[in-house]
């Protein structure tokens, strides 16, 4: 019954983008999510924590986040997500919006 | 982050709680207190396996409008309907308490403090009240908010803004009623019992909750303005709400007291005259009361553009 | 737990059990008299003595029905009832306006109410104002020094408890064996609204004080100060609480009483531990920036 927490240690195919300051976007509305990002020296890697009521989609989360990192080249960051049943498309969109807001 | 100037023309109804909060005060003046980076998520939701939010669905902070410090509380309806639990409730209570304490500090510190330099509290409501997932803590927090509202009396004006999708219902309908001034847009709704519950109690023939026009006639901004329950009715933009708050900043505390609907024996007596009218009229529809208030074509008021509505409407006097 | 005879719907009987025998004068508070028997019949207000001390009594009449506002029956607080209760409080404040703190009359709230009037006419005219008016009046009386004690004898449900009970200085409740009900909503309705199966919620309601129903869980949250085990125990418990509350007010310990005091009690009893964390965090955050919001001179 408890919330599911997924932690991932990922790296973009080609690291090139770093955020300068912490940021927060989105609302944990129904089928939506909120995202927080912090710059952190992780030797080019990205640490992700996803908190979600949904279980059984860990592989899908990994694929979506890996795609976002490969597309954006984001590195050296910590990402924290509160999810409420968002679809992969919405997750990708919110991640892109978060980075655009940086 | 959206630029402040871009927030101003935005629909208040559609804006997020944080955008409303930031847009209501002067550009760059907002400091969030216990914001998302503090990660105040509800452990009670987590225990139930439900999604959490870093701010627990309520934005609290402080900004400035001109020379006035403004403590802002802004509820986010998209997160569990803006419901109030232990953390969100504590955030509301503390924001009001900080405003009162700050007022007392400033009064002690400056002997030439003028009204514009004294703090205000602004609450943007978007909630049905208690969060059922942590109902007991939410209920107790409601009582604490009411306590702080009374403690603010005579010191710190509290202004309610109601222009959100969810409106202000349940226990937060009480809280909104207990503020000094209520500013609504026509899309805002204010009441106690939500439409679904009234339908359940009285039957669909008496009250059809799916009839949106009926719902708005009964609890919407236009009706509440006619009844005197909303002091001001403004356009649905962040700027319009902000301008109205700005126009009120600096008024004397006595002027705020006069705008109250309740809060003294004299005001209760005036409300009782309205209740006597309710008993006498037994209105089948809110427009019956609009007619009684002197609006000869009450139904025309429903769709009249807002400036014309404001120019022609007659408000109930009892 | 041996179940005892319920006091539900018996607000008037409770008044007689609590106050000095024969002392209750209904419809009179200070200079105010409520002469119309059809006005707010669901609310019982009046004056009595309790060990010789003049008190204002406010209760619900579970047997009354308001014919003008037929959603009001069984102890529901309607438009008239909320304002009537508020008037009784204001009349108490006015009557003792010149009296010193030690002589402000206590208010005793006898709590057995299932809800606020849920009707169309109520919404058109603003039911939320009526019960808010009563809450503000109680808070004003409390802050002006009147000791306010709530005694839960039956139903203390959600918004009705907010309005009639939760603004008191101290709240006492008959314990669970009297069938006392303190909650926001029955589990079956909660289950439907938050979309969780009833079994899950029933498990949770045995362990989570913030979620579960009943006087004992409210006690652990600080929402109920003390549980009363017998009907005979109500009178002495109220008398003792009045004395304690009065002493606290004379010592300026207002923060140990009322809703804020219940927050502190909830922390001490371990039932509400997030609240103090948030208060501390926001106070610290604001202290760091307060200078920016003060006049610059």
XYZ file of C-alpha atoms in Angstrom:
717
model
C 0.000 0.000 0.000
C 2.888 2.319 0.651
C 4.187 4.637 -2.040
C 6.750 3.177 -4.406
C 10.187 4.824 -4.534
C 12.421 4.135 -7.496
C 16.052 5.274 -7.490
C 18.091 5.291 -10.673
C 21.698 6.095 -11.467
C 21.886 7.113 -15.130
C 24.176 8.914 -17.537
C 23.474 10.624 -20.879
C 25.081 9.170 -24.007
C 26.819 12.485 -24.581
C 27.045 14.764 -21.520
C 26.802 18.406 -22.500
C 24.120 20.213 -20.470
C 24.421 21.348 -16.878
C 21.887 23.293 -14.850
C 23.185 26.229 -12.825
C 20.537 26.437 -10.125
C 17.900 24.252 -8.543
C 14.462 24.352 -10.083
C 10.938 23.045 -9.544
C 8.117 22.668 -12.076
C 4.694 21.069 -12.249
C 1.951 19.933 -9.914
C 1.296 16.372 -8.751
C -2.177 16.516 -10.240
C -4.065 13.529 -11.519
C -2.063 11.981 -14.419
C 0.624 14.580 -13.854
C 3.861 15.027 -11.931
C 6.179 17.571 -10.368
C 9.914 17.682 -10.926
C 12.749 19.119 -8.910
C 16.318 19.326 -10.242
C 19.497 20.234 -8.414
C 22.952 20.725 -9.908
C 25.381 18.268 -8.299
C 28.826 17.049 -9.294
C 28.179 13.370 -10.011
C 31.057 12.803 -12.453
C 28.714 13.334 -15.370
C 25.967 11.066 -14.055
C 22.386 11.852 -13.037
C 20.734 10.533 -9.859
C 16.962 10.135 -10.135
C 14.353 9.434 -7.477
C 10.781 8.770 -8.549
C 8.008 8.553 -5.945
C 4.833 7.099 -7.428
C 1.709 5.193 -6.432
C 2.208 2.904 -9.414
C 4.338 -0.233 -9.277
C 5.591 -2.496 -12.037
C 6.818 0.183 -14.433
C 10.429 0.538 -13.304
C 11.780 -0.478 -16.727
C 9.541 2.058 -18.453
C 10.684 4.860 -16.114
C 14.293 3.937 -16.874
C 13.680 4.084 -20.627
C 11.839 7.423 -20.484
C 14.477 9.042 -18.288
C 17.333 7.625 -20.361
C 15.707 9.032 -23.485
C 15.386 12.444 -21.836
C 19.051 12.386 -20.806
C 20.226 11.236 -24.228
C 18.120 13.900 -25.973
C 19.165 16.720 -23.662
C 22.657 15.660 -22.655
C 21.832 16.656 -19.070
C 24.562 15.596 -16.655
C 25.698 16.297 -13.089
C 22.222 16.685 -11.698
C 19.897 15.192 -9.140
C 16.281 14.783 -10.265
C 13.395 14.177 -7.851
C 9.937 13.374 -9.163
C 6.565 13.082 -7.465
C 4.353 11.232 -9.898
C 0.620 10.615 -9.939
C 0.017 8.222 -12.827
C 1.502 10.361 -15.580
C 1.946 8.766 -19.005
C 5.457 8.533 -20.516
C 4.592 11.349 -22.927
C 3.656 13.669 -20.062
C 6.770 12.680 -18.122
C 8.985 13.548 -21.108
C 7.180 16.818 -21.691
C 7.510 17.916 -18.047
C 11.206 16.996 -18.004
C 11.771 19.104 -21.118
C 9.799 21.976 -19.573
C 11.864 21.716 -16.413
C 15.088 21.988 -18.334
C 13.733 24.846 -20.437
C 12.920 26.707 -17.213
C 16.526 26.376 -16.041
C 9.725 29.920 -14.668
C 7.101 32.165 -16.242
C 8.041 35.821 -16.235
C 6.079 37.988 -13.798
C 4.731 40.303 -16.493
C 3.435 37.279 -18.412
C 1.538 36.136 -15.341
C -0.508 39.335 -15.069
C -2.943 38.846 -17.984
C -3.204 35.121 -17.285
C -6.523 33.534 -16.331
C -6.674 33.310 -12.534
C -8.875 30.248 -12.979
C -6.247 28.401 -15.023
C -3.122 29.567 -13.208
C -1.320 27.313 -10.764
C -1.327 28.155 -7.069
C 2.323 29.209 -7.237
C 1.824 31.423 -10.291
C -1.134 33.089 -8.556
C 0.986 33.697 -5.452
C 3.931 35.121 -7.358
C 1.736 37.231 -9.636
C -0.308 38.748 -6.810
C 2.639 40.545 -5.251
C 5.197 42.892 -6.783
C 7.680 41.545 -9.288
C 10.546 39.707 -7.647
C 9.222 40.300 -4.120
C 7.888 36.815 -3.338
C 9.755 34.589 -0.900
C 8.241 31.167 -0.457
C 8.180 29.786 3.096
C 8.311 25.987 3.439
C 8.335 25.644 -0.330
C 8.916 22.586 -2.499
C 12.663 22.554 -1.849
C 11.880 21.938 1.815
C 10.064 18.763 0.717
C 7.157 18.977 3.139
C 5.376 15.938 1.736
C 2.594 14.292 3.717
C 3.597 11.006 5.357
C -0.108 10.248 5.784
C -0.648 10.132 2.018
C 2.452 7.997 1.580
C 1.075 5.520 4.117
C -2.035 5.139 1.955
C 0.072 4.722 -1.175
C -1.197 8.003 -2.647
C 0.870 10.518 -4.595
C 2.526 13.279 -2.595
C 3.541 16.871 -3.387
C 6.686 18.670 -2.248
C 4.556 21.602 -0.998
C 1.574 19.475 0.124
C -0.631 21.432 -2.265
C -0.413 24.816 -0.549
C 1.942 27.665 -1.429
C 2.830 29.960 1.472
C 5.099 32.948 1.343
C 5.573 36.650 1.710
C 5.856 39.429 -0.819
C 5.186 43.114 -1.138
C 2.585 45.243 -2.841
C 4.008 48.725 -2.860
C 5.077 49.339 0.705
C 2.789 46.674 2.175
C 4.149 43.302 3.283
C 1.714 40.676 2.000
C 1.599 37.149 3.409
C 0.181 34.881 0.735
C -1.520 31.509 1.103
C -2.450 29.883 -2.205
C -4.140 26.506 -2.473
C -3.548 24.183 -5.438
C -6.756 22.499 -6.545
C -5.047 20.085 -8.890
C -3.418 18.309 -5.962
C -6.187 16.256 -4.257
C -8.690 19.048 -4.804
C -6.711 21.496 -2.687
C -7.671 19.535 0.402
C -6.174 20.577 3.730
C -4.245 18.055 5.798
C -1.825 18.299 8.696
C 1.030 19.960 6.778
C -1.006 22.211 4.487
C -3.092 23.258 7.485
C 0.007 24.052 9.520
C 1.338 26.114 6.601
C -1.851 28.210 6.525
C -1.915 28.667 10.289
C 1.742 29.651 10.448
C 1.501 32.140 7.575
C -1.267 34.023 9.410
C 0.529 33.783 12.741
C 3.766 35.105 11.210
C 1.822 38.071 9.808
C 0.373 38.854 13.251
C 3.754 38.508 14.963
C 5.395 40.646 12.259
C 2.699 43.294 12.757
C 3.388 43.339 16.493
C 7.156 43.558 15.894
C 6.790 46.462 13.458
C 4.418 48.354 15.743
C 6.897 47.930 18.602
C 9.841 48.942 16.438
C 8.462 51.962 14.532
C 6.435 54.627 16.281
C 5.599 56.298 12.959
C 4.393 53.170 11.164
C 1.623 53.983 8.697
C -1.187 51.715 7.542
C 0.489 50.881 4.242
C 3.515 49.500 6.031
C 1.488 47.050 8.123
C 1.156 43.480 6.868
C -1.826 41.960 5.065
C -2.788 38.321 4.611
C -4.171 37.146 1.279
C -5.648 33.663 0.934
C -6.408 32.259 -2.515
C -8.886 29.470 -1.891
C -9.117 26.353 -4.013
C -10.400 23.607 -1.771
C -13.274 21.517 -0.535
C -11.869 21.616 2.993
C -10.588 18.678 4.997
C -8.335 16.091 3.295
C -10.051 12.799 4.013
C -6.780 10.829 3.922
C -5.742 12.595 7.130
C -9.123 13.913 8.135
C -8.664 14.390 11.870
C -5.478 16.405 11.535
C -7.068 18.432 8.738
C -10.134 19.188 10.852
C -8.048 20.317 13.821
C -6.008 22.546 11.490
C -9.214 24.235 10.270
C -10.024 25.220 13.860
C -6.512 26.641 14.214
C -6.950 28.761 11.098
C -10.209 30.190 12.487
C -8.451 30.929 15.770
C -5.724 32.834 13.916
C -8.319 34.791 11.924
C -9.856 36.024 15.163
C -6.406 36.784 16.570
C -5.670 38.850 13.439
C -8.765 41.009 14.053
C -7.907 44.610 14.760
C -4.351 44.112 13.562
C -3.861 42.315 10.274
C -6.508 42.404 7.527
C -7.192 39.056 5.871
C -8.389 39.085 2.264
C -9.961 36.064 0.558
C -9.549 35.527 -3.177
C -11.903 33.055 -4.801
C -11.457 32.569 -8.509
C -10.349 28.985 -8.826
C -11.932 25.890 -10.311
C -12.639 24.156 -7.014
C -13.835 27.262 -5.162
C -14.051 27.379 -1.364
C -16.251 24.743 0.264
C -16.549 22.605 3.360
C -14.620 23.788 6.374
C -12.734 26.238 4.177
C -16.097 27.797 3.261
C -16.262 28.821 6.944
C -12.729 30.136 6.856
C -13.414 32.207 3.737
C -16.587 33.617 5.335
C -14.600 34.615 8.411
C -12.087 36.788 6.505
C -12.388 40.592 6.347
C -12.882 40.988 2.606
C -13.836 38.564 -0.149
C -12.793 39.180 -3.750
C -14.270 36.810 -6.325
C -14.298 36.359 -10.054
C -17.480 35.138 -11.678
C -15.872 31.696 -11.953
C -15.216 31.473 -8.245
C -17.649 29.544 -6.071
C -18.214 29.867 -2.344
C -20.334 27.777 -0.049
C -20.452 25.034 2.516
C -22.086 21.997 0.975
C -20.927 20.983 -2.481
C -23.549 20.488 -5.230
C -23.268 16.689 -5.237
C -24.077 16.497 -1.539
C -27.087 18.815 -1.891
C -28.386 16.644 -4.713
C -27.904 13.585 -2.554
C -29.777 15.223 0.337
C -32.626 16.819 -1.590
C -33.026 14.779 -4.754
C -32.181 15.593 -8.362
C -35.500 17.395 -8.978
C -34.626 19.933 -6.282
C -30.974 20.325 -7.150
C -29.283 18.819 -10.184
C -25.542 18.896 -9.498
C -24.732 18.314 -13.169
C -26.512 21.584 -14.104
C -23.503 23.896 -14.174
C -25.581 27.030 -14.679
C -27.618 26.175 -11.579
C -24.475 25.503 -9.576
C -22.998 28.884 -10.562
C -26.262 30.718 -9.885
C -26.297 29.276 -6.370
C -22.676 29.673 -5.269
C -20.861 31.567 -8.052
C -19.262 34.988 -7.939
C -22.189 36.916 -9.411
C -24.640 35.502 -6.887
C -22.298 36.019 -3.959
C -21.756 39.623 -5.077
C -25.509 40.272 -5.180
C -25.904 38.711 -1.721
C -23.106 40.870 -0.310
C -21.098 37.767 0.537
C -18.415 38.831 -1.938
C -17.312 42.420 -1.432
C -15.768 42.733 -4.895
C -16.273 40.978 -8.210
C -13.340 41.225 -10.610
C -12.264 39.983 -14.025
C -10.665 36.569 -14.279
C -7.030 37.655 -14.478
C -4.188 37.579 -12.012
C -3.793 41.337 -12.575
C -7.431 42.065 -11.710
C -7.168 40.250 -8.377
C -3.836 41.909 -7.725
C -5.215 45.378 -8.520
C -8.114 44.898 -6.120
C -5.798 43.771 -3.316
C -3.539 46.699 -4.107
C -6.486 49.108 -3.882
C -7.267 47.769 -0.394
C -3.709 47.853 0.930
C -3.277 50.749 3.288
C -6.912 51.045 4.340
C -7.430 51.378 8.072
C -8.264 48.289 10.086
C -11.626 49.926 10.877
C -12.387 50.112 7.155
C -11.637 46.400 6.880
C -13.885 45.651 9.864
C -16.731 47.471 8.126
C -16.400 45.259 5.070
C -16.929 42.098 7.129
C -20.175 40.170 6.712
C -19.908 38.546 10.130
C -17.815 38.967 13.254
C -19.947 41.060 15.613
C -23.366 41.036 17.202
C -24.517 43.856 14.906
C -23.395 41.947 11.818
C -25.130 38.795 13.044
C -28.349 40.800 13.474
C -28.071 42.008 9.872
C -27.522 38.441 8.678
C -30.570 37.345 10.647
C -32.682 39.784 8.637
C -31.479 37.964 5.507
C -32.335 34.626 7.128
C -35.837 35.919 7.889
C -36.109 36.817 4.204
C -34.983 33.291 3.283
C -37.697 31.837 5.507
C -40.314 34.139 4.024
C -39.283 33.700 0.377
C -38.256 30.030 0.357
C -36.507 30.756 -2.949
C -36.568 27.953 -5.498
C -33.676 29.550 -7.330
C -31.046 32.173 -6.594
C -32.571 34.429 -9.265
C -35.693 34.775 -7.090
C -33.492 36.607 -4.614
C -31.894 38.669 -7.402
C -35.383 39.811 -8.377
C -36.179 40.600 -4.763
C -32.995 42.690 -4.639
C -34.538 44.914 -7.316
C -33.187 43.380 -10.523
C -36.234 43.461 -12.789
C -34.708 41.135 -15.386
C -32.756 38.801 -13.137
C -32.144 36.176 -15.799
C -30.448 38.712 -18.058
C -27.795 39.152 -15.375
C -26.544 35.600 -15.820
C -24.810 36.218 -19.149
C -24.302 39.968 -19.111
C -20.645 40.914 -19.733
C -19.022 41.659 -16.404
C -18.594 45.468 -16.769
C -22.285 45.819 -17.674
C -23.271 43.453 -14.884
C -21.361 45.566 -12.382
C -22.842 48.768 -13.791
C -26.458 47.629 -13.602
C -26.781 45.011 -10.870
C -28.643 45.788 -7.648
C -27.375 44.114 -4.535
C -29.572 42.748 -1.775
C -30.153 45.183 1.063
C -31.679 43.855 4.268
C -15.426 -2.422 26.825
C -18.954 -2.581 28.275
C -21.242 -0.418 26.184
C -23.184 2.178 28.135
C -26.468 3.874 27.344
C -25.869 6.441 24.620
C -26.487 10.143 25.192
C -27.069 10.717 21.495
C -29.955 13.111 20.891
C -30.163 13.887 24.617
C -28.560 17.311 24.832
C -31.302 18.574 27.144
C -30.839 15.637 29.524
C -27.111 16.318 29.557
C -27.707 19.915 30.608
C -29.717 18.695 33.622
C -26.985 16.172 34.531
C -24.296 18.833 34.433
C -25.661 22.092 35.878
C -26.919 22.842 39.406
C -30.346 21.251 39.836
C -33.145 23.405 38.461
C -30.847 26.282 37.566
C -31.123 26.188 33.775
C -33.081 29.103 32.323
C -33.523 28.498 28.635
C -33.564 31.366 26.173
C -31.955 33.941 28.433
C -28.317 35.008 28.269
C -27.416 38.239 30.042
C -29.658 40.987 28.721
C -30.625 38.960 25.664
C -33.731 36.841 25.574
C -34.736 34.525 22.782
C -38.512 34.790 22.928
C -39.615 33.140 19.694
C -39.822 29.366 20.290
C -39.725 28.779 16.540
C -36.448 30.619 16.083
C -33.538 28.197 15.710
C -35.208 25.378 17.664
C -32.283 23.043 16.964
C -30.067 25.172 19.202
C -30.642 25.285 22.946
C -29.124 28.350 24.597
C -29.506 29.669 28.092
C -28.005 30.374 31.474
C -27.415 28.073 34.422
C -25.206 27.863 37.472
C -22.498 25.275 37.926
C -21.457 24.976 41.564
C -22.905 28.436 41.938
C -21.021 29.995 38.997
C -23.170 31.582 36.311
C -22.509 29.900 32.945
C -23.837 30.169 29.426
C -25.012 26.829 28.108
C -25.156 26.016 24.390
C -26.408 22.655 23.155
C -28.295 21.031 20.304
C -31.809 19.653 20.561
C -31.782 16.300 18.803
C -35.575 16.139 18.898
C -36.306 19.513 17.341
C -37.097 20.284 13.734
C -36.937 23.732 12.172
C -40.134 23.991 10.117
C -38.906 27.019 8.177
C -35.714 25.200 7.220
C -36.637 21.513 7.086
C -33.085 20.268 6.516
C -32.598 21.134 10.193
C -33.496 18.224 12.479
C -31.777 15.669 14.735
C -29.309 18.230 16.048
C -28.237 19.705 12.712
C -27.051 23.304 12.924
C -28.956 25.406 10.401
C -28.905 29.069 9.352
C -30.928 30.234 12.358
C -29.226 27.884 14.786
C -25.689 29.059 13.952
C -26.624 32.719 14.371
C -28.630 31.980 17.520
C -25.599 30.291 19.064
C -23.428 33.253 18.000
C -25.904 35.668 19.615
C -25.748 33.712 22.877
C -21.967 34.067 22.847
C -22.031 37.805 22.072
C -24.626 38.333 24.813
C -22.267 36.588 27.257
C -19.348 38.811 26.211
C -21.458 41.963 26.478
C -22.862 41.086 29.888
C -19.376 40.605 31.346
C -17.629 43.332 29.357
C -16.714 45.329 32.456
C -15.859 42.352 34.639
C -12.293 41.354 35.452
C -10.766 38.252 33.867
C -11.455 36.156 36.951
C -15.195 36.813 36.651
C -15.879 36.260 32.961
C -18.651 33.669 32.825
C -17.744 30.242 31.495
C -19.464 28.888 28.382
C -20.308 25.199 28.397
C -20.909 23.647 24.977
C -22.724 20.342 24.998
C -21.794 18.690 21.753
C -24.070 16.298 19.911
C -24.506 17.441 16.339
C -24.302 15.524 13.064
C -23.795 18.408 10.647
C -24.614 21.793 9.197
C -27.742 22.490 7.169
C -27.085 21.037 3.704
C -29.795 22.631 1.543
C -30.296 24.794 -1.512
C -31.806 27.716 0.408
C -28.933 27.368 2.863
C -26.382 27.715 0.063
C -28.251 30.596 -1.597
C -28.179 32.558 1.661
C -24.743 31.361 2.784
C -24.828 28.648 5.439
C -21.041 28.990 5.698
C -21.502 32.471 7.212
C -23.841 31.267 9.936
C -21.527 28.678 11.391
C -18.452 30.848 10.784
C -20.169 33.623 12.736
C -20.568 31.267 15.685
C -16.914 30.168 15.479
C -15.686 33.764 15.420
C -17.902 34.631 18.395
C -16.528 31.699 20.389
C -12.947 32.590 19.489
C -13.586 36.190 20.556
C -15.098 35.094 23.885
C -12.189 32.727 24.473
C -9.604 35.403 23.726
C -11.473 37.877 25.954
C -11.090 35.519 28.889
C -14.284 33.466 29.078
C -13.426 29.854 29.865
C -15.079 27.681 27.200
C -15.451 23.967 27.799
C -16.911 21.590 25.211
C -18.369 18.302 26.409
C -18.891 15.784 23.614
C -21.792 13.510 24.563
C -22.786 12.038 21.193
C -21.987 13.098 17.661
C -19.188 15.548 16.905
C -19.087 15.359 13.149
C -16.845 17.299 10.798
C -17.974 20.878 10.101
C -20.526 20.750 12.894
C -17.773 19.925 15.393
C -15.619 22.700 13.919
C -18.431 25.089 14.651
C -19.696 23.710 17.958
C -16.717 22.426 19.917
C -13.386 23.001 18.250
C -13.154 26.679 19.259
C -13.394 25.788 22.967
C -10.504 26.195 25.392
C -10.744 22.560 26.380
C -12.678 19.620 24.962
C -13.900 16.686 27.024
C -15.569 13.628 25.561
C -17.542 10.732 26.913
C -15.396 7.718 26.125
C -16.107 5.218 23.367
C -18.376 2.978 25.482
C -21.071 5.666 25.160
C -20.990 5.334 21.401
C -19.478 8.791 21.081
C -18.770 9.613 17.448
C -15.994 12.006 16.505
C -15.057 11.964 12.863
C -15.181 13.800 9.561
C -16.967 11.159 7.519
C -17.968 7.495 7.837
C -15.401 5.087 6.367
C -17.786 3.879 3.675
C -18.072 7.412 2.272
C -14.332 8.026 2.603
C -13.709 4.806 0.694
C -15.936 5.951 -2.164
C -14.440 9.441 -2.392
C -10.733 8.655 -2.120
C -11.138 5.381 -4.027
C -9.592 3.014 -1.528
C -11.179 -0.290 -0.666
C -12.930 -0.462 2.678
C -10.728 -3.294 3.975
C -7.597 -1.186 3.493
C -9.182 1.732 5.287
C -10.424 -0.447 8.124
C -6.871 -1.667 8.727
C -5.572 1.896 8.629
C -8.300 3.125 10.947
C -7.014 0.801 13.656
C -3.554 2.337 13.581
C -3.538 5.862 12.174
C -4.760 8.530 14.574
C -4.945 11.198 11.887
C -7.277 8.982 9.908
C -9.293 6.929 12.363
C -12.624 7.790 13.975
C -13.505 8.032 17.623
C -12.685 9.901 20.827
C -9.551 7.923 21.668
C -7.787 8.761 18.425
C -8.758 12.419 18.815
C -7.326 12.217 22.307
C -3.950 11.101 20.970
C -3.993 14.005 18.485
C -4.681 16.454 21.289
C -8.117 17.129 19.793
C -9.788 15.909 22.960
C -8.093 16.894 26.172
C -9.584 14.205 28.405
C -12.003 11.301 28.216
C -14.827 10.999 30.740
C -15.747 7.473 31.799
C -19.151 7.932 33.450
C -22.153 10.227 33.071
C -21.723 11.319 36.695
C -18.165 12.221 35.815
C -19.172 14.964 33.357
C -20.096 17.602 35.952
C -16.948 17.389 38.089
C -14.751 17.143 34.996
C -16.251 20.336 33.554
C -15.988 22.155 36.906
C -12.321 21.160 37.203
C -11.549 22.220 33.643
C -13.199 25.600 34.128
C -10.942 26.204 37.134
C -7.828 25.105 35.235
C -8.667 27.167 32.164
C -9.393 30.223 34.280
C -6.089 29.833 36.088
C -4.234 29.496 32.773
C -5.863 32.681 31.450
C -5.012 34.608 34.599
C -1.398 33.524 34.132
C -1.454 34.604 30.478
C -1.073 31.048 29.180
C -3.636 31.480 26.406
C -1.353 29.536 24.064
C -1.865 26.391 26.130
C -5.604 26.580 25.445
C -7.927 26.442 22.449
C -6.952 25.235 18.975
C -3.299 26.301 19.332
C -3.047 24.567 22.714
C -4.507 21.419 21.162
C -1.728 21.583 18.599
C 0.823 21.595 21.392
C -1.011 18.738 23.093
C -1.025 16.776 19.827
C 2.727 17.166 19.630
C 3.226 16.135 23.263
C 1.043 13.072 22.756
C 2.877 12.144 19.572
C -0.217 12.306 17.366
C 0.676 15.373 15.286
C 4.391 15.670 14.711
C 4.469 17.243 11.231
C 2.710 20.408 12.412
C 5.474 21.615 14.760
C 8.091 20.835 12.109
C 6.299 23.065 9.591
C 5.818 25.884 12.116
C 9.506 25.842 12.939
C 10.584 25.707 9.309
C 8.421 28.640 8.238
C 9.362 30.723 11.268
C 13.034 30.143 10.531
C 12.605 30.888 6.800
C 10.762 34.119 7.528
C 13.210 35.284 10.193
C 15.943 35.074 7.556
C 14.158 37.506 5.219
C 11.974 39.596 7.571
C 14.181 42.682 7.188
C 13.355 42.843 3.496
C 9.678 43.296 4.331
C 10.052 45.881 7.076
C 10.066 49.610 6.304
C 13.542 50.740 5.256
C 14.324 53.559 7.660
